[in-house]
Coordinates of C-alpha atoms in Angstrom, one line a residue:
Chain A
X219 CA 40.9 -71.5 20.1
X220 CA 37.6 -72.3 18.4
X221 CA 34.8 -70.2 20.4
X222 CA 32.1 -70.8 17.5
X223 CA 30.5 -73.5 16.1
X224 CA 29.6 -74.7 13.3
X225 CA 26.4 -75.6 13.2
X226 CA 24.3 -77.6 10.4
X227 CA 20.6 -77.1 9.3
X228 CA 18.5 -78.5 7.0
X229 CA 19.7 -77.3 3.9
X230 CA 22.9 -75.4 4.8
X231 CA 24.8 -74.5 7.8
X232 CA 25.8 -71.6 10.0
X233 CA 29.8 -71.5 10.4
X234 CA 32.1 -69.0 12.2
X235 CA 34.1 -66.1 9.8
X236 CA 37.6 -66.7 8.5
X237 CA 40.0 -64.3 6.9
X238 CA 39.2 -65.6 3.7
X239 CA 35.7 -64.6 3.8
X240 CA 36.3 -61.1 3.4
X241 CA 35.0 -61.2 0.0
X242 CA 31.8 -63.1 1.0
X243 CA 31.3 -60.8 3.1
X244 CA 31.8 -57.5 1.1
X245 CA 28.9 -59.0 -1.7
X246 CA 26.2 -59.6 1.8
X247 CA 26.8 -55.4 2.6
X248 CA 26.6 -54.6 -0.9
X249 CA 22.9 -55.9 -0.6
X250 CA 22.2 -54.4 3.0
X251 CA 18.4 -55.4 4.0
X252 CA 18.4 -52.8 7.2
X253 CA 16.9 -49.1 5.9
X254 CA 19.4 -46.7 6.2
X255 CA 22.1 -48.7 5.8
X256 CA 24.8 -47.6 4.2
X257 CA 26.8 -49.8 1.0
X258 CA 29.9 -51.0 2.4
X259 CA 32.5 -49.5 0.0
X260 CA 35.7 -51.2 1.4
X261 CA 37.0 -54.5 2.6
X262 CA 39.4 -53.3 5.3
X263 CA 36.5 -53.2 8.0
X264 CA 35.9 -56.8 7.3
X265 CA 39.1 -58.3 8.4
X266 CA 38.6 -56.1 11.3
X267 CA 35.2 -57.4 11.6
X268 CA 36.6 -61.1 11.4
X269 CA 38.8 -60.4 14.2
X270 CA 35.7 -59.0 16.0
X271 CA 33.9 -62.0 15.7
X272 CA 36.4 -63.6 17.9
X273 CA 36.9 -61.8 20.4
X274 CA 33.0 -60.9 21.2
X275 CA 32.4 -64.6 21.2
X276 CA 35.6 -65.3 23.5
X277 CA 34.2 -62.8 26.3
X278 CA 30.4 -63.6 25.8
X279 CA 29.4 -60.4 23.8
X280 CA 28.2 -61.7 20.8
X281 CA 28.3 -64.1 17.9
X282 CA 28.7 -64.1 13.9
X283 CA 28.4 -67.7 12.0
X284 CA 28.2 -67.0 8.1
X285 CA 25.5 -68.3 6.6
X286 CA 25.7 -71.1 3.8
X287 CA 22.9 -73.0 1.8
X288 CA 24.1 -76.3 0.0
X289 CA 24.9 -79.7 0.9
X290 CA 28.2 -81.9 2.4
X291 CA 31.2 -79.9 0.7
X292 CA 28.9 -77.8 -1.9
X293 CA 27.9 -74.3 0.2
X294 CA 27.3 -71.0 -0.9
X295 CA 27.8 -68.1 1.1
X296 CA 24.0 -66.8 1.4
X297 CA 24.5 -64.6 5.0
X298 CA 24.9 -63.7 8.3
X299 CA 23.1 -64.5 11.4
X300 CA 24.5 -62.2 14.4
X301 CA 24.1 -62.2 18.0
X302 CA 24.7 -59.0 19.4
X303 CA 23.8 -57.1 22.9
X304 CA 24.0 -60.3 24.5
X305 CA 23.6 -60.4 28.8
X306 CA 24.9 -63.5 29.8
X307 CA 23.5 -62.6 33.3
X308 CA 20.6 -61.6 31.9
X309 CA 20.3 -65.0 29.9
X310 CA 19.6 -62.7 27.2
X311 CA 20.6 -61.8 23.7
X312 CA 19.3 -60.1 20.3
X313 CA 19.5 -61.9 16.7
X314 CA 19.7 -60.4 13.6
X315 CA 20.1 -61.8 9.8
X316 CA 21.9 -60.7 6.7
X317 CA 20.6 -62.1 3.8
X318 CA 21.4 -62.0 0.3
X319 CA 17.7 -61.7 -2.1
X320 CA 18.2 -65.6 -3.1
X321 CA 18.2 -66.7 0.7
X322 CA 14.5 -68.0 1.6
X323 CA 12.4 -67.3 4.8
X324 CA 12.6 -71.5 5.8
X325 CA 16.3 -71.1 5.3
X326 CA 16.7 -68.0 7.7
X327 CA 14.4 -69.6 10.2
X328 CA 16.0 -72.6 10.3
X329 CA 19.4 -70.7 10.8
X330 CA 18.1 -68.4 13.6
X331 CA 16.4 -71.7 15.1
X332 CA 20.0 -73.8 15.4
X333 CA 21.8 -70.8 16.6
X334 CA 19.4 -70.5 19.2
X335 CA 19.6 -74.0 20.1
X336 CA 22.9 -74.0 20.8
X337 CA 23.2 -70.6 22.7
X338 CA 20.1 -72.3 25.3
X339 CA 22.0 -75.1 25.6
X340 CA 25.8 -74.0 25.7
X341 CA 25.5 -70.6 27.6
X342 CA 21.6 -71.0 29.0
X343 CA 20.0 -68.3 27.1
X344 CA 16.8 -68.1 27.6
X345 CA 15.8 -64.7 25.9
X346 CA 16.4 -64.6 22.2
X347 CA 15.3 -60.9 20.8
X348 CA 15.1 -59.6 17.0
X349 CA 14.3 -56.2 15.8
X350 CA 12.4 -55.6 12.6
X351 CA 12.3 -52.2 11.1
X352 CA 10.2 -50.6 9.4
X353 CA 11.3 -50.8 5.5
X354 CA 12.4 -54.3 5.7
X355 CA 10.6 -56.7 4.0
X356 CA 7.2 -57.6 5.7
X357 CA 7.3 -61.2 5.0
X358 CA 10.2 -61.3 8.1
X359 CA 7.3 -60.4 10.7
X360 CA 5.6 -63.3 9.7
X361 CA 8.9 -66.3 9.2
X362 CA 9.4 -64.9 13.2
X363 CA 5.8 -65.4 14.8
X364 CA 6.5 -68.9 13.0
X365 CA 9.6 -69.4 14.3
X366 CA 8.0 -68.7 18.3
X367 CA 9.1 -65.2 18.2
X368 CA 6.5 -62.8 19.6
X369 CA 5.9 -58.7 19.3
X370 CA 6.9 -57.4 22.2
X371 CA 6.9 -53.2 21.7
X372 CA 7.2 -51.3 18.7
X373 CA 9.6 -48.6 19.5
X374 CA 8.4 -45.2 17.6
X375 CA 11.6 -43.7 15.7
X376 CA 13.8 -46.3 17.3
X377 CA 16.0 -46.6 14.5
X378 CA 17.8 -43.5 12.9
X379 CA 17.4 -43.9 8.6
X380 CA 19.3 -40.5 7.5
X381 CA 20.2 -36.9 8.7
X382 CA 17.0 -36.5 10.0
X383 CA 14.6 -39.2 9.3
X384 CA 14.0 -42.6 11.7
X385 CA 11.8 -45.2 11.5
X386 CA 9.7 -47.4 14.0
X387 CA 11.5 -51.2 15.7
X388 CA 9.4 -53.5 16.1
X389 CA 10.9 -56.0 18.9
X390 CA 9.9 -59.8 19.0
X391 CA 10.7 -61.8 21.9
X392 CA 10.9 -66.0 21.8
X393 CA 11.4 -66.7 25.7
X394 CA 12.5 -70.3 25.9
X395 CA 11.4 -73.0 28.3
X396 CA 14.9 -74.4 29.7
X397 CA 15.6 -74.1 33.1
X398 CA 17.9 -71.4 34.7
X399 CA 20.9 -72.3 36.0
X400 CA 21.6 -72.4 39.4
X401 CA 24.8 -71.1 41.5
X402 CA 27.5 -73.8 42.3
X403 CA 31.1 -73.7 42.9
X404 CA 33.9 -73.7 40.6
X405 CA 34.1 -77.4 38.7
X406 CA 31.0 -78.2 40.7
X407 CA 29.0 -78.2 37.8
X408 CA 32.5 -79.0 35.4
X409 CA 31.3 -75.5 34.1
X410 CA 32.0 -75.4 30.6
X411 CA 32.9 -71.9 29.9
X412 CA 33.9 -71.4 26.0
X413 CA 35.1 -74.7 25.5
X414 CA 32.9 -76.3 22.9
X415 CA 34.1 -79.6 23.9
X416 CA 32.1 -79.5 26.9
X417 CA 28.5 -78.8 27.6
X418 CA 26.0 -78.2 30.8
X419 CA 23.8 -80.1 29.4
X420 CA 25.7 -83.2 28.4
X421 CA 26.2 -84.6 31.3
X422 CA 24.2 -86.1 34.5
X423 CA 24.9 -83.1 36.6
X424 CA 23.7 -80.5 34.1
X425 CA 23.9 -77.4 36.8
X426 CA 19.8 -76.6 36.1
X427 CA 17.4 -75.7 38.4
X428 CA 13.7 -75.4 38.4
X429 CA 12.3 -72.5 36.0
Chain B
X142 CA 27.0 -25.6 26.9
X143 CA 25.8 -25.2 30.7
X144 CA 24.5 -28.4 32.0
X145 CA 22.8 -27.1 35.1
X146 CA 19.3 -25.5 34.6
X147 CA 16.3 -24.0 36.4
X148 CA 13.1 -25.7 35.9
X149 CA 10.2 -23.5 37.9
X150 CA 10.6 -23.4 41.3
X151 CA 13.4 -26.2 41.1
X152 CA 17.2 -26.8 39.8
X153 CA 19.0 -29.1 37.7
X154 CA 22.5 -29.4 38.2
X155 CA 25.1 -32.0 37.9
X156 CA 26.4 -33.6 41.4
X157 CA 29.5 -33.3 42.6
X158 CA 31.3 -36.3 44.3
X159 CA 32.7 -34.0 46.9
X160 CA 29.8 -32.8 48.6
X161 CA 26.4 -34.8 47.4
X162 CA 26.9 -38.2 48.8
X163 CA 24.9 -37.3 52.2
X164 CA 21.7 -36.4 49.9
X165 CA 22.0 -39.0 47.7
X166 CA 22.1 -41.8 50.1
X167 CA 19.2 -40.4 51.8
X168 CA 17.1 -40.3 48.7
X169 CA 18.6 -43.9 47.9
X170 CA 18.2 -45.5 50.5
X171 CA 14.3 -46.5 50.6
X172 CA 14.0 -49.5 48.8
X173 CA 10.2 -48.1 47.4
X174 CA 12.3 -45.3 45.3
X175 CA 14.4 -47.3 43.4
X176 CA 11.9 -50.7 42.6
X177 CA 10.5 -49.3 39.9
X178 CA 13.9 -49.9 38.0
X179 CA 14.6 -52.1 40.0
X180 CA 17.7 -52.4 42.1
X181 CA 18.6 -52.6 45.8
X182 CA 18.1 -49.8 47.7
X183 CA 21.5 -48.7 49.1
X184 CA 22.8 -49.7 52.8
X185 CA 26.0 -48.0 53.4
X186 CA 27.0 -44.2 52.3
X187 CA 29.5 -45.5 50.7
X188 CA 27.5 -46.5 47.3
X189 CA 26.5 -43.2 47.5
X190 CA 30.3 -42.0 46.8
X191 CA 30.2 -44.9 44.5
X192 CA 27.5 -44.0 42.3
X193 CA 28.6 -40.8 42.4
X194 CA 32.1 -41.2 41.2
X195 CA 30.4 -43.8 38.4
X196 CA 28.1 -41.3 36.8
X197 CA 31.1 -38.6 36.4
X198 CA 32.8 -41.0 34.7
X199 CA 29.5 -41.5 32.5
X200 CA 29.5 -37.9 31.8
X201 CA 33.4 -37.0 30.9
X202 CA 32.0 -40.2 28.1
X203 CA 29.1 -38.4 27.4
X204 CA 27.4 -42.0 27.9
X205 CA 25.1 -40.4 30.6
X206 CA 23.9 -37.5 32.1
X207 CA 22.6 -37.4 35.7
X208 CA 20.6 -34.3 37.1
X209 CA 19.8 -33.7 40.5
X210 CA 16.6 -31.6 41.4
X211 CA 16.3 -29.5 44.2
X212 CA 14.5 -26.6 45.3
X213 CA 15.5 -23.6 44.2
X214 CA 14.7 -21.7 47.7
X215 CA 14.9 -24.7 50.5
X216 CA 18.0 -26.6 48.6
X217 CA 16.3 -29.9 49.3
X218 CA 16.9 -32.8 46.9
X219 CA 13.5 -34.1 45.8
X220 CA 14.9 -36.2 43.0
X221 CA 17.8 -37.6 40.9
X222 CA 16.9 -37.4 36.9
X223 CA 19.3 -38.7 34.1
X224 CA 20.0 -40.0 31.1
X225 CA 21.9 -43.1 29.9
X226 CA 22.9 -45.3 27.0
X227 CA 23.2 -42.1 25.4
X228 CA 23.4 -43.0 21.6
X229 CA 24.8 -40.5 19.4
X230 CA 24.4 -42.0 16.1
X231 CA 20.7 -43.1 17.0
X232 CA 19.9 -39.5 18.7
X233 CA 18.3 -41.2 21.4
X234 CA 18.7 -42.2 25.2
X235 CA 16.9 -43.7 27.7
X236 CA 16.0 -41.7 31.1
X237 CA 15.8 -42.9 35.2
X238 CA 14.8 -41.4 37.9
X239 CA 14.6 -42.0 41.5
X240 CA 11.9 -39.6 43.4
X241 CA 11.6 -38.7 47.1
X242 CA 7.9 -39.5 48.2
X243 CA 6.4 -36.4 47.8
X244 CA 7.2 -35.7 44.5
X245 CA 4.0 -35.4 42.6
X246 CA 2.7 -35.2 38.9
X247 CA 2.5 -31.2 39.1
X248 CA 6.0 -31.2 40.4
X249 CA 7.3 -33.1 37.2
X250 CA 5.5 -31.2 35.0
X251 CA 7.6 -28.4 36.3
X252 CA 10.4 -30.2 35.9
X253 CA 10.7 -32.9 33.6
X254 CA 9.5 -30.4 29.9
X255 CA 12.4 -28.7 30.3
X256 CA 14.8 -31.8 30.8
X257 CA 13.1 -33.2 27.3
X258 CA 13.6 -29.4 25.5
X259 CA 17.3 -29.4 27.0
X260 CA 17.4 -33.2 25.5
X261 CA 15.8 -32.6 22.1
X262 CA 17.1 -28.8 21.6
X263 CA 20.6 -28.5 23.3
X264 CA 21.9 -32.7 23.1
X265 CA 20.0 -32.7 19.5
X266 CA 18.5 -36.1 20.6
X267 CA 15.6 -37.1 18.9
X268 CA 14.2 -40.1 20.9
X269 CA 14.0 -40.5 25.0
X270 CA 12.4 -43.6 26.5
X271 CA 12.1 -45.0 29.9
X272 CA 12.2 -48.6 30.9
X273 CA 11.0 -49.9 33.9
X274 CA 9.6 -52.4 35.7
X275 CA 6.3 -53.7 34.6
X276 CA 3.0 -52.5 36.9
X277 CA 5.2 -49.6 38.4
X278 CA 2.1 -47.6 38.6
X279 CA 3.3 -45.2 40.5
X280 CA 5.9 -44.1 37.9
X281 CA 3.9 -45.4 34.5
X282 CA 1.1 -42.7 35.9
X283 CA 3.5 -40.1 35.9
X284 CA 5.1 -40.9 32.6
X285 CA 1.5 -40.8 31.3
X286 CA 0.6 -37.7 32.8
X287 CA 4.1 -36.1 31.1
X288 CA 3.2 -36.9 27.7
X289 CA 4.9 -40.2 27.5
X290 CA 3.7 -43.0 24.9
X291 CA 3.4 -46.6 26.4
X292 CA 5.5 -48.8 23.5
X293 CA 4.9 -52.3 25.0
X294 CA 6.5 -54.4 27.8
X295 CA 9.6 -56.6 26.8
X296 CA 9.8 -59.5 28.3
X297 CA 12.7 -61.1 31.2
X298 CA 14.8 -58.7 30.6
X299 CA 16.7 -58.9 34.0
X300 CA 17.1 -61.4 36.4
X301 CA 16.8 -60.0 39.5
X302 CA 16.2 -61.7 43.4
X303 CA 15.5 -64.9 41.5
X304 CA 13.0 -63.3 38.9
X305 CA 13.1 -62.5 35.5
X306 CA 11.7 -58.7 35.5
X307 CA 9.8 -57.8 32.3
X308 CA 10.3 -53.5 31.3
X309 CA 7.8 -51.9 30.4
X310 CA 9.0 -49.1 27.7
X311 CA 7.5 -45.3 27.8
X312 CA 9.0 -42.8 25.1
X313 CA 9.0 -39.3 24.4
X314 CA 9.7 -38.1 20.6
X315 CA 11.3 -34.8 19.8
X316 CA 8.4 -34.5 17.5
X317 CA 5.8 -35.3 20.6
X318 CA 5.9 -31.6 21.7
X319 CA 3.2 -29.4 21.3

């Protein structure tokens, strides 16, 4: 069962992770963009992490699409877009991107935008989060106030960078404008669940209320 | 390490399932003590053998920590304190309380300094922060009044009676002491 997209983008597309990644995977953590963040210095973790990907998207958890820039049949693995701490009752997730140096601030932002898009539309997620911490490069602050993302809080010390050393999170918010959905019974609404054949929005009776 | 603590003229222990419910329902009950986080105020005494039974479970995890305060001479339960989404890599945690009506800023300054040193100097935590409902004013005064720095006010984060609630965040640094 398929419980990720692939999704494409002006100038690449986001896709879900296959065993035979593993090695695309290892050269994005050799680069890692987060302070503190260790170098990965095995693969074993990744096949795990494959697996991972699965089974958080199967039961609404999160999401991991690799990144590629390129065009029909010529892609190059450039990162990772994640969505992690996601609240399906809440309507609610948080983003994050792994890039390699060579991927470009459009090229991120159009990711982050088309994973969005399809998170609003397939599981109504209204609330799409990102941290940026301090460290990382400042140019990110500005692709996300672009993108519709807005500072929310800067948390002080909210992320941990060694033995005894943290740094500030600064946390955007992009609230979207779709409308909530609304209770109904089961196959009232042909609820589409994981199955990417099927979508709320698709049909007539798209299960949305008033925001 | 003992978990239960005196705080001036007040106590921190852990519950027990076996003989708090009674208290705990009665401090849980009012719908004005627990909006500020916000749920529903509880209806049966039941939930309060509930919640009880959940937060031990929290604590053999060490995901959570909850206190209750009472008086050290008159026994009465002025207030459940804890901490949750205890995060051991991060060193950090994020505290809830629930306060009987009388509970006043003096009162927490009594009791709360020691919860933080027992946080930051026993739990080696490095980072507590409080999120709650935006315009609790009751609450955000006393967080002010403790020491507490306002971080900002994230945005829908639940959806509650129909509403998304934004959550306002306070925290307290290990390094924030005096």
């Amino acid at each position: 069962m398929n419980f990720t997209p692939e999704l494409p983008f002006a100038g690449g597309r986001v896709r879900p992770l296959h065993y035979d990644d593993v090695d695309a995977l290892f050269a994005i953590y050799q680069q890692p963009e987060i302070p503190g963040q260790r170098v990965l210095d095995n693969k074993d973790n990744l096949t795990r992490m494959v697996d991972l990907s699965v089974q958080m998207a199967a039961t609404q958890r999160g999401m991991m699409w690799l990144l590629e820039v390129g065009t029909d049949g010529h892609y190059e693995v450039q990162g990772m877009v994640s969505a992690y701490d996601w609240q399906p009752s809440q309507l609610r997730t948080m983003l994050r991107v792994d890039g390699l140096p060579a991927l470009s601030l459009q090229q991120r932002a159009a990711a982050l935008k088309v994973c969005m898009d399809f998170m609003a539309t397939k599981y109504h997620l209204r609330n799409f989060g990102y941290q940026w911490i301090a460290g990382q490069d400042d140019a990110l602050k500005g692709m996300l106030e672009e993108a519709g993302f807005s500072l929310a809080a800067t948390l002080r010390d909210g992320w941990r960078t060694g033995e005894s050393s943290f740094a500030d999170v600064l946390q955007y918010h992009l609230l979207r404008g779709e409308h909530k959905p609304v209770p109904g019974r089961l196959g009232e609404q042909d609820n589409p669940g994981q199955n990417l054949a099927k979508s709320f929005n698709s049909g007539q009776n798209n299960g949305g209320g008033e925001a | 390490m003992n978990w239960n603590f005196t705080a001036g003229n007040f106590s921190l222990r852990l519950p027990l399932t076996e003989q708090d419910g009674d208290a705990l329902y009665e401090l849980m009950s009012a719908q004005s003590r627990v909006d500020h986080l916000p749920r529903l105020a509880m209806s049966v005494e039941a939930q309060a053998l509930d919640e009880l039974r959940r937060v031990a479970m929290r604590f053999e995890t060490r995901e959570a920590a909850f206190w209750l305060v009472e008086g050290l001479f008159d026994k009465q339960l002025v207030a459940r304190v804890g901490i949750y989404k205890i995060n051991w890599m991060q060193l950090s945690a994020q505290l809830q309380w629930e306060l009987a009506d009388a509970v006043d800023l003096p009162l927490m300054l009594e009791v709360i300094p020691p919860l933080l040193n027992f946080a930051f100097d026993e739990l080696n935590l490095h980072r507590l922060e409080m999120r709650l409902r935006a315009g609790s004013q009751r609450h955000e005064a006393l967080l002010q009044g403790l020491g507490f720095t306002f971080e900002g006010v994230l945005p829908a984060q639940l959806e509650y009676e129909d509403q998304s609630v934004d959550l306002a965040v306070w925290s307290y640094l290990s390094s924030d002491r005096c």
